[in-house]
Amino acid sequence: MKWLIRGFAFIVAFVIGTLAVSWFFFGEPSCILSSVLFDTSSAQTLKVEAPSTAETKAKETSVCELKNDPAKFNHSIVKVSGYFSRGFEDSSLYDPSCKARQWIWVELGGKKSIGVMYCCGFTPKRTREEELEVEGIKLPLTEDANFAKYDRFLADGKNVKATVIGTFFSGEKIQYSNDAPVFYGGYGHMGIGSLFVVQEVLSVEPTKIENRF
């Protein structure tokens, strides 16, 4: 018990002495005390990457929600995970688990383009001179490593599964006759789809799951 009391007294005396000396010489005892009691030389700063502006604004949704109620998401910035295909007269966002017959055509923001033939008398190009603007909305594109992989896979004819951020345009509500189904269109091949503009790719991987629509 005596040794415990003596040890405690020694520690108290040491701390008080350190405070007194540091106050006398430096006027900042807290700095000296912290360096004596705590070793911060090995401390590491954890870097947390802040979400992009687009990701902060984005509404998280699904391919099925976009297809089932296009008007609800018109002009919305959304975050969605789904499957993408690109080819002759095709640039689609799809999900095999979704049975809705609504087609979603995919384009790229910024000055990049899908470069897909989708209509008569049209020459597809992979770039555009000006940043994409749709219905008065400017649509920039984040061209980083994830986007480069996404674009390369699709350009090579591979379908991909990706989580992306972009702006959705429902198009106009269309019904060709009283007996025909109602859909939203105006974009893509023959104008029979809504439009999704990819502006940032968060993750991407190739997939063998095909678009059956």
CSV table of N, CA and C in Angstrom, one decimal, residues 11-176:
chain,number,residue,atom,x,y,z
A,11,ILE,N,3.9,10.4,-9.5
A,11,ILE,CA,3.3,10.8,-10.7
A,11,ILE,C,2.7,12.2,-10.6
A,12,VAL,N,2.0,12.5,-9.5
A,12,VAL,CA,1.5,13.8,-9.3
A,12,VAL,C,2.5,14.9,-9.3
A,13,ALA,N,3.6,14.6,-8.6
A,13,ALA,CA,4.7,15.6,-8.5
A,13,ALA,C,5.4,15.8,-9.9
A,14,PHE,N,5.5,14.7,-10.6
A,14,PHE,CA,6.1,14.8,-12.0
A,14,PHE,C,5.2,15.7,-12.9
A,15,VAL,N,3.9,15.5,-12.9
A,15,VAL,CA,3.0,16.3,-13.7
A,15,VAL,C,3.0,17.7,-13.3
A,16,ILE,N,3.0,18.0,-12.0
A,16,ILE,CA,3.0,19.4,-11.5
A,16,ILE,C,4.3,20.0,-11.9
A,17,GLY,N,5.4,19.3,-11.7
A,17,GLY,CA,6.7,19.9,-12.1
A,17,GLY,C,6.8,20.2,-13.6
A,18,THR,N,6.3,19.3,-14.4
A,18,THR,CA,6.3,19.5,-15.9
A,18,THR,C,5.5,20.8,-16.2
A,19,LEU,N,4.3,20.9,-15.6
A,19,LEU,CA,3.5,22.1,-15.8
A,19,LEU,C,4.2,23.4,-15.4
A,20,ALA,N,4.9,23.3,-14.3
A,20,ALA,CA,5.5,24.5,-13.8
A,20,ALA,C,6.7,24.9,-14.7
A,21,VAL,N,7.5,23.9,-15.1
A,21,VAL,CA,8.6,24.2,-16.0
A,21,VAL,C,8.2,24.8,-17.3
A,22,SER,N,7.2,24.1,-17.9
A,22,SER,CA,6.7,24.5,-19.2
A,22,SER,C,6.1,25.9,-19.2
A,23,TRP,N,5.4,26.2,-18.1
A,23,TRP,CA,4.7,27.5,-17.9
A,23,TRP,C,5.8,28.6,-17.8
A,24,PHE,N,6.9,28.3,-17.0
A,24,PHE,CA,7.9,29.3,-16.8
A,24,PHE,C,8.7,29.6,-18.1
A,25,PHE,N,9.0,28.6,-18.9
A,25,PHE,CA,9.8,28.8,-20.1
A,25,PHE,C,9.0,29.1,-21.3
A,26,PHE,N,7.9,28.6,-21.4
A,26,PHE,CA,7.1,28.7,-22.7
A,26,PHE,C,5.7,29.3,-22.6
A,27,GLY,N,5.2,29.3,-21.4
A,27,GLY,CA,3.8,29.9,-21.2
A,27,GLY,C,2.8,29.0,-21.8
A,28,GLU,N,3.1,27.7,-22.3
A,28,GLU,CA,2.1,26.8,-22.9
A,28,GLU,C,2.3,25.4,-22.3
A,29,PRO,N,1.8,25.2,-21.1
A,29,PRO,CA,2.0,23.9,-20.5
A,29,PRO,C,1.3,22.8,-21.1
A,30,SER,N,0.2,23.1,-21.7
A,30,SER,CA,-0.6,22.0,-22.3
A,30,SER,C,0.1,21.4,-23.5
A,31,CYS,N,0.9,22.1,-24.2
A,31,CYS,CA,1.6,21.6,-25.4
A,31,CYS,C,2.7,20.6,-24.9
A,32,ILE,N,3.5,21.1,-23.9
A,32,ILE,CA,4.5,20.2,-23.4
A,32,ILE,C,4.0,19.0,-22.7
A,33,LEU,N,2.9,19.2,-21.9
A,33,LEU,CA,2.3,18.1,-21.2
A,33,LEU,C,1.8,17.0,-22.1
A,34,SER,N,1.2,17.4,-23.2
A,34,SER,CA,0.6,16.5,-24.1
A,34,SER,C,1.7,15.7,-24.8
A,35,SER,N,2.9,16.3,-25.1
A,35,SER,CA,4.0,15.6,-25.7
A,35,SER,C,4.6,14.6,-24.8
A,36,VAL,N,4.6,14.9,-23.4
A,36,VAL,CA,5.2,14.0,-22.4
A,36,VAL,C,4.3,12.8,-22.2
A,37,LEU,N,3.0,13.1,-22.1
A,37,LEU,CA,2.1,12.0,-21.7
A,37,LEU,C,1.6,11.2,-22.9
A,38,PHE,N,1.6,11.7,-24.0
A,38,PHE,CA,1.0,11.0,-25.2
A,38,PHE,C,2.0,11.1,-26.4
A,39,ASP,N,2.3,9.9,-27.0
A,39,ASP,CA,3.2,9.9,-28.1
A,39,ASP,C,2.3,9.9,-29.4
A,40,THR,N,2.4,11.1,-30.0
A,40,THR,CA,1.6,11.3,-31.2
A,40,THR,C,2.4,11.2,-32.5
A,41,SER,N,3.7,10.8,-32.4
A,41,SER,CA,4.5,10.7,-33.5
A,41,SER,C,4.1,9.7,-34.6
A,42,SER,N,3.4,8.7,-34.1
A,42,SER,CA,3.0,7.6,-35.1
A,42,SER,C,1.5,7.8,-35.5
A,43,ALA,N,0.8,8.8,-35.1
A,43,ALA,CA,-0.6,9.0,-35.4
A,43,ALA,C,-0.7,9.2,-36.9
A,44,GLN,N,-1.8,8.6,-37.5
A,44,GLN,CA,-2.0,8.7,-38.9
A,44,GLN,C,-3.4,9.4,-39.1
A,45,THR,N,-3.4,10.2,-40.2
A,45,THR,CA,-4.7,10.9,-40.5
A,45,THR,C,-5.4,10.0,-41.5
A,46,LEU,N,-6.7,9.7,-41.1
A,46,LEU,CA,-7.5,8.9,-42.0
A,46,LEU,C,-8.2,9.8,-43.0
A,47,LYS,N,-7.9,9.5,-44.3
A,47,LYS,CA,-8.4,10.4,-45.4
A,47,LYS,C,-9.7,9.8,-45.9
A,48,VAL,N,-10.8,10.5,-45.8
A,48,VAL,CA,-12.1,10.1,-46.3
A,48,VAL,C,-12.4,10.9,-47.5
A,49,GLU,N,-12.6,10.3,-48.6
A,49,GLU,CA,-12.9,11.0,-49.8
A,49,GLU,C,-14.4,11.5,-49.8
A,50,ALA,N,-14.5,12.8,-50.0
A,50,ALA,CA,-15.8,13.4,-49.9
A,50,ALA,C,-16.6,13.0,-51.2
A,51,PRO,N,-17.9,12.8,-51.1
A,51,PRO,CA,-18.7,12.5,-52.2
A,51,PRO,C,-18.8,13.7,-53.2
A,52,SER,N,-18.9,13.4,-54.5
A,52,SER,CA,-19.0,14.4,-55.5
A,52,SER,C,-20.2,15.2,-55.3
A,53,THR,N,-20.3,16.4,-56.0
A,53,THR,CA,-21.5,17.2,-55.9
A,53,THR,C,-22.7,16.5,-56.5
A,54,ALA,N,-22.5,15.8,-57.6
A,54,ALA,CA,-23.6,15.0,-58.2
A,54,ALA,C,-24.1,13.9,-57.3
A,55,GLU,N,-23.2,13.2,-56.6
A,55,GLU,CA,-23.6,12.2,-55.7
A,55,GLU,C,-24.4,12.7,-54.5
A,56,THR,N,-24.0,13.9,-54.0
A,56,THR,CA,-24.7,14.5,-52.9
A,56,THR,C,-26.1,14.8,-53.3
A,57,LYS,N,-26.3,15.3,-54.6
A,57,LYS,CA,-27.7,15.6,-55.0
A,57,LYS,C,-28.5,14.5,-55.5
A,58,ALA,N,-27.9,13.4,-55.8
A,58,ALA,CA,-28.5,12.2,-56.4
A,58,ALA,C,-29.6,11.5,-55.5
A,59,LYS,N,-30.7,11.1,-56.1
A,59,LYS,CA,-31.7,10.3,-55.5
A,59,LYS,C,-31.3,8.9,-55.8
A,60,GLU,N,-31.2,8.0,-54.8
A,60,GLU,CA,-30.9,6.6,-55.1
A,60,GLU,C,-32.2,5.9,-55.5
A,61,THR,N,-32.2,5.2,-56.6
A,61,THR,CA,-33.4,4.5,-57.1
A,61,THR,C,-32.9,3.2,-57.8
A,62,SER,N,-33.9,2.6,-58.5
A,62,SER,CA,-33.6,1.3,-59.2
A,62,SER,C,-34.0,1.5,-60.7
A,63,VAL,N,-33.5,0.5,-61.5
A,63,VAL,CA,-34.0,0.5,-62.9
A,63,VAL,C,-35.5,0.3,-63.0
A,64,CYS,N,-36.0,-0.5,-62.2
A,64,CYS,CA,-37.4,-0.8,-62.2
A,64,CYS,C,-38.3,0.4,-61.8
A,65,GLU,N,-37.8,1.1,-60.9
A,65,GLU,CA,-38.6,2.4,-60.5
A,65,GLU,C,-38.6,3.4,-61.6
A,66,LEU,N,-37.4,3.5,-62.3
A,66,LEU,CA,-37.4,4.4,-63.5
A,66,LEU,C,-38.3,4.0,-64.6
A,67,LYS,N,-38.4,2.7,-64.8
A,67,LYS,CA,-39.2,2.1,-65.9
A,67,LYS,C,-40.7,2.2,-65.5
A,68,ASN,N,-41.0,1.9,-64.3
A,68,ASN,CA,-42.4,1.8,-63.8
A,68,ASN,C,-43.1,3.2,-63.7
A,69,ASP,N,-42.3,4.2,-63.4
A,69,ASP,CA,-42.9,5.6,-63.3
A,69,ASP,C,-41.9,6.6,-63.8
A,70,PRO,N,-41.7,6.7,-65.1
A,70,PRO,CA,-40.7,7.6,-65.7
A,70,PRO,C,-41.0,9.1,-65.3
A,71,ALA,N,-42.2,9.5,-65.3
A,71,ALA,CA,-42.6,10.9,-65.1
A,71,ALA,C,-42.1,11.3,-63.7
A,72,LYS,N,-42.1,10.5,-62.7
A,72,LYS,CA,-41.8,10.8,-61.4
A,72,LYS,C,-40.3,11.3,-61.3
A,73,PHE,N,-39.5,10.7,-62.2
A,73,PHE,CA,-38.0,11.0,-62.1
A,73,PHE,C,-37.6,12.0,-63.2
A,74,ASN,N,-38.5,12.6,-63.9
A,74,ASN,CA,-38.1,13.5,-65.0
A,74,ASN,C,-37.2,14.6,-64.5
A,75,HIS,N,-36.1,14.8,-65.2
A,75,HIS,CA,-35.1,15.8,-64.9
A,75,HIS,C,-34.4,15.6,-63.5
A,76,SER,N,-34.5,14.4,-62.9
A,76,SER,CA,-33.9,14.1,-61.7
A,76,SER,C,-32.5,13.6,-61.8
A,77,ILE,N,-31.6,14.0,-60.9
A,77,ILE,CA,-30.2,13.4,-60.8
A,77,ILE,C,-30.4,12.2,-60.0
A,78,VAL,N,-30.1,11.0,-60.5
A,78,VAL,CA,-30.3,9.8,-59.8
A,78,VAL,C,-29.0,8.9,-59.7
A,79,LYS,N,-29.0,8.1,-58.6
A,79,LYS,CA,-27.9,7.1,-58.5
A,79,LYS,C,-28.6,5.7,-58.7
A,80,VAL,N,-28.1,5.0,-59.6
A,80,VAL,CA,-28.8,3.7,-60.0
A,80,VAL,C,-27.7,2.6,-60.3
A,81,SER,N,-28.0,1.4,-59.9
A,81,SER,CA,-27.2,0.2,-60.2
A,81,SER,C,-28.0,-0.6,-61.2
A,82,GLY,N,-27.3,-0.9,-62.3
A,82,GLY,CA,-28.0,-1.7,-63.3
A,82,GLY,C,-27.1,-2.2,-64.4
A,83,TYR,N,-27.6,-2.7,-65.5
A,83,TYR,CA,-26.8,-3.3,-66.5
A,83,TYR,C,-26.9,-2.4,-67.8
A,84,PHE,N,-25.8,-2.3,-68.5
A,84,PHE,CA,-25.7,-1.4,-69.6
A,84,PHE,C,-25.2,-2.2,-70.9
A,85,SER,N,-25.9,-2.0,-72.0
A,85,SER,CA,-25.4,-2.6,-73.3
A,85,SER,C,-25.2,-1.5,-74.3
A,86,ARG,N,-24.4,-1.8,-75.3
A,86,ARG,CA,-24.2,-0.8,-76.4
A,86,ARG,C,-23.8,-1.5,-77.6
A,87,GLY,N,-24.4,-1.1,-78.7
A,87,GLY,CA,-24.2,-1.8,-80.0
A,87,GLY,C,-24.9,-1.1,-81.1
A,88,PHE,N,-25.1,-1.7,-82.3
A,88,PHE,CA,-25.8,-1.1,-83.4
A,88,PHE,C,-27.3,-0.9,-83.0
A,89,GLU,N,-27.7,0.4,-83.1
A,89,GLU,CA,-29.0,0.8,-82.7
A,89,GLU,C,-29.4,0.4,-81.3
A,90,ASP,N,-28.4,0.3,-80.4
A,90,ASP,CA,-28.7,0.0,-79.0
A,90,ASP,C,-27.7,0.7,-78.1
A,91,SER,N,-28.3,1.3,-77.0
A,91,SER,CA,-27.5,1.8,-75.9
A,91,SER,C,-28.5,1.9,-74.8
A,92,SER,N,-28.5,0.8,-74.0
A,92,SER,CA,-29.6,0.6,-73.0
A,92,SER,C,-29.2,0.5,-71.6
A,93,LEU,N,-30.1,0.9,-70.7
A,93,LEU,CA,-30.0,0.6,-69.2
A,93,LEU,C,-31.1,-0.4,-68.9
A,94,TYR,N,-30.8,-1.5,-68.3
A,94,TYR,CA,-31.8,-2.6,-68.1
A,94,TYR,C,-31.5,-3.3,-66.8
A,95,ASP,N,-32.4,-4.2,-66.5
A,95,ASP,CA,-32.3,-5.1,-65.3
A,95,ASP,C,-33.2,-6.3,-65.6
A,96,PRO,N,-32.6,-7.5,-65.8
A,96,PRO,CA,-33.4,-8.7,-66.1
A,96,PRO,C,-34.5,-9.0,-65.1
A,97,SER,N,-34.4,-8.5,-63.9
A,97,SER,CA,-35.4,-8.8,-62.9
A,97,SER,C,-36.6,-7.9,-63.1
A,98,CYS,N,-36.5,-6.9,-63.9
A,98,CYS,CA,-37.6,-5.9,-64.1
A,98,CYS,C,-38.4,-6.3,-65.3
A,99,LYS,N,-39.7,-6.5,-65.2
A,99,LYS,CA,-40.5,-6.9,-66.3
A,99,LYS,C,-41.2,-5.8,-67.1
A,100,ALA,N,-41.0,-4.6,-66.6
A,100,ALA,CA,-41.6,-3.4,-67.3
A,100,ALA,C,-41.0,-3.3,-68.7
A,101,ARG,N,-41.9,-2.9,-69.7
A,101,ARG,CA,-41.5,-2.9,-71.1
A,101,ARG,C,-40.9,-1.5,-71.5
A,102,GLN,N,-40.8,-0.6,-70.6
A,102,GLN,CA,-40.3,0.7,-70.9
A,102,GLN,C,-38.8,0.7,-71.2
A,103,TRP,N,-38.4,1.3,-72.4
A,103,TRP,CA,-37.0,1.3,-72.8
A,103,TRP,C,-36.3,2.5,-72.3
A,104,ILE,N,-35.1,2.4,-71.8
A,104,ILE,CA,-34.3,3.5,-71.4
A,104,ILE,C,-33.0,3.6,-72.2
A,105,TRP,N,-32.9,4.7,-73.1
A,105,TRP,CA,-31.8,4.9,-73.9
A,105,TRP,C,-30.7,5.6,-73.1
A,106,VAL,N,-29.4,5.2,-73.3
A,106,VAL,CA,-28.3,5.8,-72.5
A,106,VAL,C,-27.4,6.7,-73.4
A,107,GLU,N,-27.1,7.8,-72.9
A,107,GLU,CA,-26.1,8.7,-73.6
A,107,GLU,C,-25.1,9.1,-72.5
A,108,LEU,N,-24.0,9.7,-72.9
A,108,LEU,CA,-22.9,10.2,-72.0
A,108,LEU,C,-23.0,11.7,-71.9
A,109,GLY,N,-22.7,12.2,-70.7
A,109,GLY,CA,-22.6,13.7,-70.6
A,109,GLY,C,-21.3,14.2,-71.1
A,110,GLY,N,-21.1,15.5,-70.8
A,110,GLY,CA,-19.9,16.2,-71.3
A,110,GLY,C,-19.7,16.2,-72.8
A,111,LYS,N,-18.5,16.1,-73.3
A,111,LYS,CA,-18.2,16.1,-74.7
A,111,LYS,C,-18.0,14.7,-75.3
A,112,LYS,N,-18.3,13.6,-74.4
A,112,LYS,CA,-18.2,12.3,-74.9
A,112,LYS,C,-19.5,11.9,-75.5
A,113,SER,N,-19.5,10.9,-76.4
A,113,SER,CA,-20.7,10.4,-77.0
A,113,SER,C,-20.6,8.8,-77.1
A,114,ILE,N,-21.8,8.2,-77.1
A,114,ILE,CA,-21.8,6.7,-77.3
A,114,ILE,C,-21.4,6.3,-78.7
A,115,GLY,N,-21.6,7.2,-79.7
A,115,GLY,CA,-21.1,6.8,-81.0
A,115,GLY,C,-21.9,5.7,-81.7
A,116,VAL,N,-23.2,5.6,-81.4
A,116,VAL,CA,-24.0,4.5,-81.9
A,116,VAL,C,-25.0,5.0,-83.0
A,117,MET,N,-25.1,4.2,-84.0
A,117,MET,CA,-26.0,4.4,-85.1
A,117,MET,C,-27.4,4.1,-84.5
A,118,TYR,N,-28.4,5.0,-84.6
A,118,TYR,CA,-29.7,4.8,-84.1
A,118,TYR,C,-30.8,5.3,-85.0
A,119,CYS,N,-30.5,6.0,-86.0
A,119,CYS,CA,-31.5,6.5,-86.9
A,119,CYS,C,-30.9,6.8,-88.3
A,120,CYS,N,-31.8,7.0,-89.2
A,120,CYS,CA,-31.5,7.2,-90.6
A,120,CYS,C,-30.7,8.5,-90.8
A,121,GLY,N,-29.8,8.5,-91.7
A,121,GLY,CA,-29.1,9.7,-92.1
A,121,GLY,C,-28.2,10.3,-91.0
A,122,PHE,N,-27.9,9.5,-90.1
A,122,PHE,CA,-27.1,10.0,-88.9
A,122,PHE,C,-25.7,9.3,-88.9
A,123,THR,N,-24.7,10.2,-88.7
A,123,THR,CA,-23.3,9.6,-88.6
A,123,THR,C,-22.9,9.6,-87.2
A,124,PRO,N,-22.7,8.5,-86.6
A,124,PRO,CA,-22.4,8.4,-85.1
A,124,PRO,C,-20.9,8.9,-84.9
A,125,LYS,N,-20.7,9.7,-83.8
A,125,LYS,CA,-19.4,10.2,-83.4
A,125,LYS,C,-19.2,9.9,-82.0
A,126,ARG,N,-17.9,9.7,-81.6
A,126,ARG,CA,-17.6,9.4,-80.2
A,126,ARG,C,-17.4,10.7,-79.3
A,127,THR,N,-17.3,11.8,-80.0
A,127,THR,CA,-17.2,13.1,-79.2
A,127,THR,C,-18.1,14.1,-79.8
A,128,ARG,N,-18.3,15.2,-79.0
A,128,ARG,CA,-19.1,16.3,-79.5
A,128,ARG,C,-18.3,17.6,-79.2
A,129,GLU,N,-18.6,18.6,-80.0
A,129,GLU,CA,-17.9,19.9,-79.8
A,129,GLU,C,-18.2,20.6,-78.5
A,130,GLU,N,-19.5,20.5,-78.1
A,130,GLU,CA,-19.9,21.2,-76.9
A,130,GLU,C,-20.4,20.2,-75.8
A,131,GLU,N,-20.4,20.7,-74.6
A,131,GLU,CA,-20.9,19.8,-73.5
A,131,GLU,C,-22.4,19.6,-73.8
A,132,LEU,N,-22.8,18.3,-73.5
A,132,LEU,CA,-24.2,17.9,-73.8
A,132,LEU,C,-25.2,18.8,-73.0
A,133,GLU,N,-26.3,19.2,-73.6
A,133,GLU,CA,-27.4,19.9,-73.0
A,133,GLU,C,-28.7,19.3,-73.5
A,134,VAL,N,-29.5,18.9,-72.6
A,134,VAL,CA,-30.8,18.3,-72.9
A,134,VAL,C,-31.9,19.1,-72.2
A,135,GLU,N,-32.9,19.5,-73.0
A,135,GLU,CA,-34.1,20.2,-72.4
A,135,GLU,C,-33.6,21.4,-71.5
A,136,GLY,N,-32.6,22.1,-72.0
A,136,GLY,CA,-32.1,23.2,-71.2
A,136,GLY,C,-31.2,22.9,-70.0
A,137,ILE,N,-30.9,21.7,-69.8
A,137,ILE,CA,-30.1,21.3,-68.7
A,137,ILE,C,-28.7,20.9,-69.1
A,138,LYS,N,-27.6,21.5,-68.6
A,138,LYS,CA,-26.2,21.2,-69.0
A,138,LYS,C,-25.8,19.9,-68.2
A,139,LEU,N,-25.1,19.0,-68.9
A,139,LEU,CA,-24.9,17.7,-68.3
A,139,LEU,C,-23.4,17.4,-68.4
A,140,PRO,N,-22.6,17.8,-67.4
A,140,PRO,CA,-21.1,17.6,-67.4
A,140,PRO,C,-20.9,16.1,-67.1
A,141,LEU,N,-19.6,15.7,-67.3
A,141,LEU,CA,-19.2,14.3,-67.2
A,141,LEU,C,-17.9,14.2,-66.4
A,142,THR,N,-17.9,13.3,-65.4
A,142,THR,CA,-16.6,13.1,-64.7
A,142,THR,C,-15.8,12.0,-65.4
A,143,GLU,N,-14.7,12.4,-66.0
A,143,GLU,CA,-13.9,11.4,-66.8
A,143,GLU,C,-12.7,10.9,-65.9
A,144,ASP,N,-13.0,9.9,-65.1
A,144,ASP,CA,-12.0,9.3,-64.3
A,144,ASP,C,-11.7,7.9,-64.7
A,145,ALA,N,-11.0,7.2,-63.8
A,145,ALA,CA,-10.6,5.8,-64.1
A,145,ALA,C,-11.8,4.9,-64.3
A,146,ASN,N,-12.8,5.1,-63.4
A,146,ASN,CA,-14.0,4.3,-63.5
A,146,ASN,C,-14.8,4.5,-64.8
A,147,PHE,N,-14.9,5.7,-65.2
A,147,PHE,CA,-15.6,6.0,-66.4
A,147,PHE,C,-14.8,5.4,-67.6
A,148,ALA,N,-13.5,5.5,-67.6
A,148,ALA,CA,-12.6,5.0,-68.7
A,148,ALA,C,-12.9,3.5,-68.8
A,149,LYS,N,-13.0,2.7,-67.7
A,149,LYS,CA,-13.3,1.3,-67.8
A,149,LYS,C,-14.7,1.0,-68.3
A,150,TYR,N,-15.6,1.8,-67.8
A,150,TYR,CA,-17.0,1.7,-68.3
A,150,TYR,C,-17.1,1.9,-69.8
A,151,ASP,N,-16.5,2.9,-70.3
A,151,ASP,CA,-16.6,3.3,-71.7
A,151,ASP,C,-15.9,2.3,-72.6
A,152,ARG,N,-14.7,1.8,-72.1
A,152,ARG,CA,-13.9,0.8,-72.8
A,152,ARG,C,-14.6,-0.5,-73.0
A,153,PHE,N,-15.2,-1.0,-71.9
A,153,PHE,CA,-15.9,-2.3,-71.9
A,153,PHE,C,-17.0,-2.2,-72.9
A,154,LEU,N,-17.8,-1.2,-72.9
A,154,LEU,CA,-19.0,-1.0,-73.8
A,154,LEU,C,-18.5,-0.8,-75.2
A,155,ALA,N,-17.5,-0.1,-75.4
A,155,ALA,CA,-17.0,0.2,-76.8
A,155,ALA,C,-16.5,-1.1,-77.4
A,156,ASP,N,-16.0,-2.0,-76.5
A,156,ASP,CA,-15.5,-3.3,-77.0
A,156,ASP,C,-16.6,-4.4,-77.1
A,157,GLY,N,-17.8,-4.0,-76.9
A,157,GLY,CA,-18.9,-4.9,-77.1
A,157,GLY,C,-19.3,-5.7,-75.9
A,158,LYS,N,-18.8,-5.4,-74.8
A,158,LYS,CA,-19.1,-6.1,-73.5
A,158,LYS,C,-20.2,-5.4,-72.8
A,159,ASN,N,-21.1,-6.1,-72.3
A,159,ASN,CA,-22.1,-5.5,-71.4
A,159,ASN,C,-21.5,-5.4,-70.0
A,160,VAL,N,-22.0,-4.4,-69.2
A,160,VAL,CA,-21.4,-4.1,-67.9
A,160,VAL,C,-22.5,-4.0,-66.9
A,161,LYS,N,-22.1,-4.3,-65.6
A,161,LYS,CA,-23.0,-4.0,-64.5
A,161,LYS,C,-22.3,-2.8,-63.8
A,162,ALA,N,-23.0,-1.8,-63.5
A,162,ALA,CA,-22.4,-0.6,-63.0
A,162,ALA,C,-23.3,0.2,-62.1
A,163,THR,N,-22.7,0.9,-61.2
A,163,THR,CA,-23.4,1.9,-60.4
A,163,THR,C,-23.0,3.3,-60.9
A,164,VAL,N,-24.0,4.1,-61.3
A,164,VAL,CA,-23.7,5.3,-61.9
A,164,VAL,C,-24.6,6.4,-61.4
A,165,ILE,N,-24.2,7.7,-61.7
A,165,ILE,CA,-25.0,8.8,-61.4
A,165,ILE,C,-25.2,9.5,-62.7
A,166,GLY,N,-26.5,10.0,-62.9
A,166,GLY,CA,-26.8,10.7,-64.1
A,166,GLY,C,-28.2,11.3,-64.0
A,167,THR,N,-28.6,12.0,-65.1
A,167,THR,CA,-29.8,12.7,-65.1
A,167,THR,C,-30.8,11.9,-66.0
A,168,PHE,N,-32.0,11.8,-65.5
A,168,PHE,CA,-33.1,11.0,-66.2
A,168,PHE,C,-34.1,12.0,-66.9
A,169,PHE,N,-34.4,11.6,-68.1
A,169,PHE,CA,-35.5,12.4,-68.9
A,169,PHE,C,-36.5,11.4,-69.3
A,170,SER,N,-37.7,11.6,-68.8
A,170,SER,CA,-38.8,10.6,-69.1
A,170,SER,C,-39.2,10.6,-70.5
A,171,GLY,N,-39.2,11.8,-71.2
A,171,GLY,CA,-39.7,11.9,-72.5
A,171,GLY,C,-41.2,12.1,-72.5
A,172,GLU,N,-41.9,12.0,-73.6
A,172,GLU,CA,-43.4,12.3,-73.6
A,172,GLU,C,-44.2,11.0,-73.5
A,173,LYS,N,-45.3,11.1,-72.9
A,173,LYS,CA,-46.2,10.0,-72.8
A,173,LYS,C,-46.9,9.7,-74.1
A,174,ILE,N,-46.8,8.4,-74.6
A,174,ILE,CA,-47.2,8.1,-75.9
A,174,ILE,C,-48.1,6.9,-75.9
A,175,GLN,N,-49.2,6.9,-76.7
A,175,GLN,CA,-50.1,5.8,-76.9
A,175,GLN,C,-50.5,5.8,-78.4
A,176,TYR,N,-50.1,4.9,-79.2
A,176,TYR,CA,-50.4,4.9,-80.6
A,176,TYR,C,-51.9,4.7,-80.9
